Coordinates of C-alpha atoms and ligand atoms in Angstrom, one line a residue:
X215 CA 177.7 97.5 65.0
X216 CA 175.8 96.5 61.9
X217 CA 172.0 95.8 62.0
X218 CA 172.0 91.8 60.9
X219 CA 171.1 90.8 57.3
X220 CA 168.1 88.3 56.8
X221 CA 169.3 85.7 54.2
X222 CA 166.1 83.4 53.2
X223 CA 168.2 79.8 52.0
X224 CA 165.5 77.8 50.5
X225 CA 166.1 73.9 50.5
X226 CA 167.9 74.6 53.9
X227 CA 168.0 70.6 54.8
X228 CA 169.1 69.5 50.7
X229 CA 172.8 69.3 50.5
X230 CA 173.6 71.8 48.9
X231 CA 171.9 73.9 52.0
X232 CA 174.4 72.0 54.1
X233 CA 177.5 73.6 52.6
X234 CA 176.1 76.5 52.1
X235 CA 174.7 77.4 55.3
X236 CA 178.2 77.0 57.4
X237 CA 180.1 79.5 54.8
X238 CA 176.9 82.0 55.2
X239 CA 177.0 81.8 59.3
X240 CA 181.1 82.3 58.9
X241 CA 180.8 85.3 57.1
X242 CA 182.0 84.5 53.6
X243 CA 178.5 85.3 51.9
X244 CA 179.1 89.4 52.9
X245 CA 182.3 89.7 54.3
X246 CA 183.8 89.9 58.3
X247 CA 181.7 93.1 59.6
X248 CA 178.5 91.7 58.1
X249 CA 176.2 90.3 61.2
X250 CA 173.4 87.4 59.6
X251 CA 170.0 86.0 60.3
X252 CA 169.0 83.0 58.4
X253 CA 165.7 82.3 57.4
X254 CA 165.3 78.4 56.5
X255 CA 162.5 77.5 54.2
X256 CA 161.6 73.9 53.7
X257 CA 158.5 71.4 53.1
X258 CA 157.0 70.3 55.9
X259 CA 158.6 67.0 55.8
X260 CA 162.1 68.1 56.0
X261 CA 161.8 71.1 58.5
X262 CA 162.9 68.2 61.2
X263 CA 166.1 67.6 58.9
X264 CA 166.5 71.8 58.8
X265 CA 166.2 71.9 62.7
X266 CA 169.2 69.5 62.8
X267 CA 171.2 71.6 60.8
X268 CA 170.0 74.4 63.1
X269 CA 171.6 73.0 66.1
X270 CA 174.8 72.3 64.0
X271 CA 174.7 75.7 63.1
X272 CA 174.2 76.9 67.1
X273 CA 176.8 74.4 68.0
X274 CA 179.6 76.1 65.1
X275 CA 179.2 79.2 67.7
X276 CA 179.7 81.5 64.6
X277 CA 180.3 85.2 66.0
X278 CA 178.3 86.9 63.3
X279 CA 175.2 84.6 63.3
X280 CA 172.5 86.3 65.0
X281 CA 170.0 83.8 64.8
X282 CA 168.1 80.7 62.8
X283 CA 164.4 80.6 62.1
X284 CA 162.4 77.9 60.5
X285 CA 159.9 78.3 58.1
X286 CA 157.2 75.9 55.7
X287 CA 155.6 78.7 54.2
X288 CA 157.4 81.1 52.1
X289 CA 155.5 84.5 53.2
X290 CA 157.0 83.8 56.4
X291 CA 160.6 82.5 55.2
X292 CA 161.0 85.9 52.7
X293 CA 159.6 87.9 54.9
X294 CA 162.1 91.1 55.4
X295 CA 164.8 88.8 53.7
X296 CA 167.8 90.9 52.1
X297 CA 169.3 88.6 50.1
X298 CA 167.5 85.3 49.3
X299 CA 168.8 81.7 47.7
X300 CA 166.5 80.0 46.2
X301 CA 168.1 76.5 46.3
X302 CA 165.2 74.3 46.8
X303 CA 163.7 72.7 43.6
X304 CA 161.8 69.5 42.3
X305 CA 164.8 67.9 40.5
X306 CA 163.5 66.0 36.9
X307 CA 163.1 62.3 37.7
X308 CA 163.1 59.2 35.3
X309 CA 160.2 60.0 32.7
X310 CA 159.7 63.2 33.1
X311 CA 158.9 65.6 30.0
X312 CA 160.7 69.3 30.1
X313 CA 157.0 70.5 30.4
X314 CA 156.5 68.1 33.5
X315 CA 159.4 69.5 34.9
X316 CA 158.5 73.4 34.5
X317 CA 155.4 72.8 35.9
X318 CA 156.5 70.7 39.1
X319 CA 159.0 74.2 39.6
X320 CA 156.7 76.5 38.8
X321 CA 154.7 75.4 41.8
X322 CA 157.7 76.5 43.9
X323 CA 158.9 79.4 42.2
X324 CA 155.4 81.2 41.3
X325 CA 154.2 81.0 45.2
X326 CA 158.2 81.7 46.4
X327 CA 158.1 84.9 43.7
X328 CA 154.7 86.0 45.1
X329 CA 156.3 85.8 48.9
X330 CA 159.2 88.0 47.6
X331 CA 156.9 90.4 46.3
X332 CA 154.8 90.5 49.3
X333 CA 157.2 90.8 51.9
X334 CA 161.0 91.0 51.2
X335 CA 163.1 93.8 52.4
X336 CA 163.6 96.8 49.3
X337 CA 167.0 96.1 48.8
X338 CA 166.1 92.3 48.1
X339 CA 168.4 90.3 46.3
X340 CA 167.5 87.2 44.5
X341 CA 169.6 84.1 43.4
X342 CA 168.3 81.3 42.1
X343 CA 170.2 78.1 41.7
X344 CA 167.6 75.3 42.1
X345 CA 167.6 74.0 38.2
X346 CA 166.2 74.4 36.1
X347 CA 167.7 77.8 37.4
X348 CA 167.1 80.2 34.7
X349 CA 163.6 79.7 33.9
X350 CA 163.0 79.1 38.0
X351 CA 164.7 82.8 38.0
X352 CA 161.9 83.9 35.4
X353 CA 159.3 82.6 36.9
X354 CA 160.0 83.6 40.0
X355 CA 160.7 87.6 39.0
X356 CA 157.6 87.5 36.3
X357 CA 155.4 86.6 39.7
X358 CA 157.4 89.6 41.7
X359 CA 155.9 93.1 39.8
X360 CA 157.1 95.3 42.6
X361 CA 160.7 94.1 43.1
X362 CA 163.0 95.4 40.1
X363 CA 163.5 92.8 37.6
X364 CA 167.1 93.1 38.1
X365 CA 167.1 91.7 41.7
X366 CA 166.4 88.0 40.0
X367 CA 169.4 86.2 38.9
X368 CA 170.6 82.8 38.4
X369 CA 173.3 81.1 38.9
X370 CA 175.9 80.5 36.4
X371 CA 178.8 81.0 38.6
X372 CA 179.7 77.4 39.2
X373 CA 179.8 77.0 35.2
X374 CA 182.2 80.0 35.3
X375 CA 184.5 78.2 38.1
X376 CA 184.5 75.4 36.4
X377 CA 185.9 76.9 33.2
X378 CA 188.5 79.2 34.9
X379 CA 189.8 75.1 36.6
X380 CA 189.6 73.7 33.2
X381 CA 191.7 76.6 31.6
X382 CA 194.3 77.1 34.4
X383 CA 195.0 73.1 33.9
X384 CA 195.3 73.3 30.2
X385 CA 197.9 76.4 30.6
X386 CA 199.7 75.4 33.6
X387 CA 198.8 78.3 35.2
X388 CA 197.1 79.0 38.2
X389 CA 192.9 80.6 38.4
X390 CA 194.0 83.5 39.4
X391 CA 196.0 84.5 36.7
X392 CA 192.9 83.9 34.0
X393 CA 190.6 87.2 33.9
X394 CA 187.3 87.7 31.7
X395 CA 186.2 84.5 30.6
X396 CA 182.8 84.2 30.3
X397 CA 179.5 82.2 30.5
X398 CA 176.5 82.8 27.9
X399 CA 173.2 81.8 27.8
X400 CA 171.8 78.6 29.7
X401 CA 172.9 76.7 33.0
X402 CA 172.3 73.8 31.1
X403 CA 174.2 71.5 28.6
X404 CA 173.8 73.7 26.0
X405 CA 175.7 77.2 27.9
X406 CA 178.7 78.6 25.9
X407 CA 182.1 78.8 27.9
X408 CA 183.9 81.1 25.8
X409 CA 187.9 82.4 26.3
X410 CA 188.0 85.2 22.8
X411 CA 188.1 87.6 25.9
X412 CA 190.1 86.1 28.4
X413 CA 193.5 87.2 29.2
X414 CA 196.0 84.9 31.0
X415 CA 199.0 87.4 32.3
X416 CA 197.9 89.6 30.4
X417 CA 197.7 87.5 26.9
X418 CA 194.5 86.4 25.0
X419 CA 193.7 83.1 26.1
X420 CA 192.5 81.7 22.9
X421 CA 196.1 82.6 21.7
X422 CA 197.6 81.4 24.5
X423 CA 195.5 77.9 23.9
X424 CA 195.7 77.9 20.4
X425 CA 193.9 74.7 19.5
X426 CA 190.4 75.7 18.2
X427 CA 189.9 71.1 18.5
X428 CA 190.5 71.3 21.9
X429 CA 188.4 74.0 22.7
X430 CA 185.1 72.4 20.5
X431 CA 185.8 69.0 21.3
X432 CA 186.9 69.5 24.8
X433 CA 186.7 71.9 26.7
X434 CA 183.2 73.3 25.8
X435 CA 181.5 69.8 26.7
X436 CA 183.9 69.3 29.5
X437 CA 182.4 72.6 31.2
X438 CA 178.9 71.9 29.9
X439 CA 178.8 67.9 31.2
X440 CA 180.9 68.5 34.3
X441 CA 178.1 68.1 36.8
X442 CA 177.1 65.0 35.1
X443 CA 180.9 63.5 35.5
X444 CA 180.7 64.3 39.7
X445 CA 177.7 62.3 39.6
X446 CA 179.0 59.5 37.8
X447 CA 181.8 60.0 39.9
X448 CA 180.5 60.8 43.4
X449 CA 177.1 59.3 43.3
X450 CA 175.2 62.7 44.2
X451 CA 175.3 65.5 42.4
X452 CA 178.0 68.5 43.2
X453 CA 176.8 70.3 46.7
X454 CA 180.0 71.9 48.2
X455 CA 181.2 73.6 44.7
X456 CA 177.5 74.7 44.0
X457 CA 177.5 76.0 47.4
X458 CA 180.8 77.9 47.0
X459 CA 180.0 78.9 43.3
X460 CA 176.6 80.6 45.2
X461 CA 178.8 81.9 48.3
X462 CA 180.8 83.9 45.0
X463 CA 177.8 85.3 43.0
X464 CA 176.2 87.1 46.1
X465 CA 179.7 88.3 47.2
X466 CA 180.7 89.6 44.0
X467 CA 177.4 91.0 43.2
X468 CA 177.6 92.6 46.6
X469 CA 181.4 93.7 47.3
X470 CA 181.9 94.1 43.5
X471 CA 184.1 92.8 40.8
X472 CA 188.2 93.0 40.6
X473 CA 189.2 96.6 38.1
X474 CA 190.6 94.8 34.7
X475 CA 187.7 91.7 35.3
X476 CA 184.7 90.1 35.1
X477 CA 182.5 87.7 36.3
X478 CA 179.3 85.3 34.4
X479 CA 175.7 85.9 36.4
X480 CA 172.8 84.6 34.5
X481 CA 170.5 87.9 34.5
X482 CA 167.6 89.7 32.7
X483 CA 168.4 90.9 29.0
X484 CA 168.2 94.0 28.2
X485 CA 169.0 92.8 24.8
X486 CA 172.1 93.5 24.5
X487 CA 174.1 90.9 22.5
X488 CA 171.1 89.6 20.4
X489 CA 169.7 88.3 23.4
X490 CA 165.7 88.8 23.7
X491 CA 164.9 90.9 26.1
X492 CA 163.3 89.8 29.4
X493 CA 165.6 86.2 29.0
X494 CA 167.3 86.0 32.5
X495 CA 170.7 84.4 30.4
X496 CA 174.0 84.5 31.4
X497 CA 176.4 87.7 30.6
X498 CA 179.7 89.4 31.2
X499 CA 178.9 91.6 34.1
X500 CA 180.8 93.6 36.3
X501 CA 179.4 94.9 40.0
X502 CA 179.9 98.0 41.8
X503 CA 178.3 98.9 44.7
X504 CA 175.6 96.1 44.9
X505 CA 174.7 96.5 40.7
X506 CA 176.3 94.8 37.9
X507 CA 176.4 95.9 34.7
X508 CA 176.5 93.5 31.0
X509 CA 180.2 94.7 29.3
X510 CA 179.3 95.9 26.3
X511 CA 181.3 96.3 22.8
X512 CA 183.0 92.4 22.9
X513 CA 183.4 91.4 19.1
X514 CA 181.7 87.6 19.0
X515 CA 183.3 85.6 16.2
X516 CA 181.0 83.4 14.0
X517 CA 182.1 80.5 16.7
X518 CA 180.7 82.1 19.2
X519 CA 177.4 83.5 17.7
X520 CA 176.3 80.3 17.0
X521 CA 176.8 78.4 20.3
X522 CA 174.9 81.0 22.2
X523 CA 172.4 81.6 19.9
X524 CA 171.7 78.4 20.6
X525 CA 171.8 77.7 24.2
X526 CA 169.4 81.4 24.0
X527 CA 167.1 79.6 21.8
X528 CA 166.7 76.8 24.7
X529 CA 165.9 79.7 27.0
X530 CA 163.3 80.7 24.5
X531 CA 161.9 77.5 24.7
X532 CA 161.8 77.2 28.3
X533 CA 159.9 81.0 28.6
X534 CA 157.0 79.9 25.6
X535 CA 156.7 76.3 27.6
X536 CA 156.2 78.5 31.2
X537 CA 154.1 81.1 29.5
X538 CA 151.8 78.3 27.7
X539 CA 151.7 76.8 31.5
X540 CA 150.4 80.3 32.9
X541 CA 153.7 80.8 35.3
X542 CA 154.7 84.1 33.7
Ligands
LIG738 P1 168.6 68.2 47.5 O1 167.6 67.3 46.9 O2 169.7 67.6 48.3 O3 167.9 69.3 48.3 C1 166.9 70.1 47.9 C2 166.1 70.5 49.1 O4 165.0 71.4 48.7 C3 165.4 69.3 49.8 O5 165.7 69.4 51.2 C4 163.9 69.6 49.6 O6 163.1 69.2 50.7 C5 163.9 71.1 49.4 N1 162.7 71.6 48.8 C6 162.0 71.1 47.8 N2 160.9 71.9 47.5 C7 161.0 73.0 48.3 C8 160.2 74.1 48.5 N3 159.1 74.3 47.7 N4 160.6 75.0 49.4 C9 161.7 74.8 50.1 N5 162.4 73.7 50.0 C10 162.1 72.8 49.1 O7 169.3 69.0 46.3 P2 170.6 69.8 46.2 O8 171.7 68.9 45.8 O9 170.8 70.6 47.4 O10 170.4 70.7 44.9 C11 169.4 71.7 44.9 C12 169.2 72.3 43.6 O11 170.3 72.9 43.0 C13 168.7 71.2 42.5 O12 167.7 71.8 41.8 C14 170.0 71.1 41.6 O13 169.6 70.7 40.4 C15 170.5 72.5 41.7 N6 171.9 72.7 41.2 C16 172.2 73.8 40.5 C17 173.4 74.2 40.1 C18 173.7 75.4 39.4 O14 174.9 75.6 39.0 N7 172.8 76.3 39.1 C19 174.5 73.2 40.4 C20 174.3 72.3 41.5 C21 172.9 71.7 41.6 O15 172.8 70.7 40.6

């Protein structure tokens, strides 16, 4: 049998770490035949909370878990890891400038990037989902020299699942009929949903929609606000579909993408599309073999130019504010 992989969860005892963790230990992050260690990384005052979800996790008696460690300091945690999910992060609270906010993340994400590059396995994969996730994602790979710039990503897949739900409901169909939509740019407020590409059955979905109000006026901010509308709604924000939407980037990036689809993973330009490159922004990729690749040659219409020029221009922003704060 297989050799386990380490997976390094950060923010192991946050709730998004409690979803996440079960579906990791069953087998859904790399498939049936793949054995797992997981290596927990949290602050010192929640590694009591982590060892809890430790004994949970002993007690769930998963065949393909080989084993939980504990860690407060990141050398330790990324040590050997294989695949790492960065989940932990020091969410904005009331007050708090953009700049504040970089800076309070870069003081997880430079150390966590400098652990990486110290000690994680070669074959390291990185996903970052702790917001604000892109920039984390930068900050994290600029502090990482050694590890391939392309093994830092960020998650957009959530955005992406959210967009397939919104687009079945509109057509009556179901998710899986909807192929190639895509996510560009930002996991933020400002990220462009866009359908141009998408086929339902076969058809273009913007055809098949064919109501250019809806899409502006609601679908685009329905995607964009939805984690805004489950806390309104729920009173914390979403855990279980962030944790799935994360349990779907490594799998896909791992086990590869559908022939005739695509998938949205938030990764580093190579410019292509107009995006700067170096951005980690969020792409139609397709994965083969444990790489993905941006599809190239899509024709974007004067609609779509605009709205991700403009969520790349926050992701400008976000890089010059980091820079100025010595993170990258
Ligand atoms: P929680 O506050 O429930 O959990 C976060 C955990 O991280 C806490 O247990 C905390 O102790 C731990 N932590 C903080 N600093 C750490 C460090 N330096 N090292 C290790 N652990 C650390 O948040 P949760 O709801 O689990 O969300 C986690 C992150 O995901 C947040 O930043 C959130 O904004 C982000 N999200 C990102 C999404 C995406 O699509 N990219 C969607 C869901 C979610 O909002």
């Amino acid at each position: 049998t297989q050799a386990p992989v380490n997976v390094t969860v950060t923010g192991a005892a946050g709730q998004i770490g409690y979803a996440l963790l079960f579906r990791i230990a069953s087998g859904q992050l790399l498939g049936p035949d793949t054995p797992v260690k997981l290596r927990l990384l949290e602050i010192p005052q929640a590694v009591k909370a982590a060892e809890g979800t430790a004994m949970e996790l002993e007690d769930g008696a998963f065949p393909l878990l080989a084993g939980t460690d504990i860690f407060d300091d990141p050398k330790q945690a990324f040590a050997g890891a294989n695949v790492a999910l960065l989940v932990g992060a020091r969410p904005r609270t009331k007050g708090m400038e953009r700049a504040d906010l970089l800076e309070a993340n870069g003081g997880i994400f430079k150390p966590q990037g400098e652990a990486i590059n110290a000690g994680a396995a070669d074959d390291i994969k990185v996903l970052v989902v702790g917001n604000p996730a892109n920039t984390n994602a930068l900050i994290a790979q600029s502090n990482a020299p050694d590890v391939p710039a392309e093994r830092f990503t960020a998650m957009t897949r959530l955005d992406h699942n959210r967009a397939l739900a919104q687009l079945a409901k509109k057509l009556g169909v179901s998710v899986a009929d909807i192929k190639k939509l895509t996510i560009w740019g930002n996991h933020s407020a400002s990220q462009y949903p866009d359908i141009f590409h998408a086929e339902v059955a076969g058809k273009n979905a913007a055809e098949a929609v064919n109501d250019e109000k809806w899409l502006a006026e609601e679908f685009i901010p329905t995607v964009a606000k939805r984690g805004a509308a489950i806390i309104e709604a729920r009173g914390a924000s979403s855990a279980a579909s962030a944790a799935s939407a994360a349990i779907d980037h490594v799998h896909t990036w791992v086990n590869g993408t559908a022939e005739g689809d695509w998938t949205s993973m938030a990764i580093p330009s190579d410019g292509s599309y107009g995006v700067p490159e170096g951005l980690i922004s969020s792409f139609p990729v397709t994965t083969k073999n444990g790489k993905y690749e941006i599809v190239q040659g899509l024709e974007i219409s004067e609609f779509s130019r605009t709205r991700i020029d403009a969520s790349v221009a926050e992701l400008g922003e976000e890089r010059d504010a980091v820079r100025k704060l010595g993170l990258i």
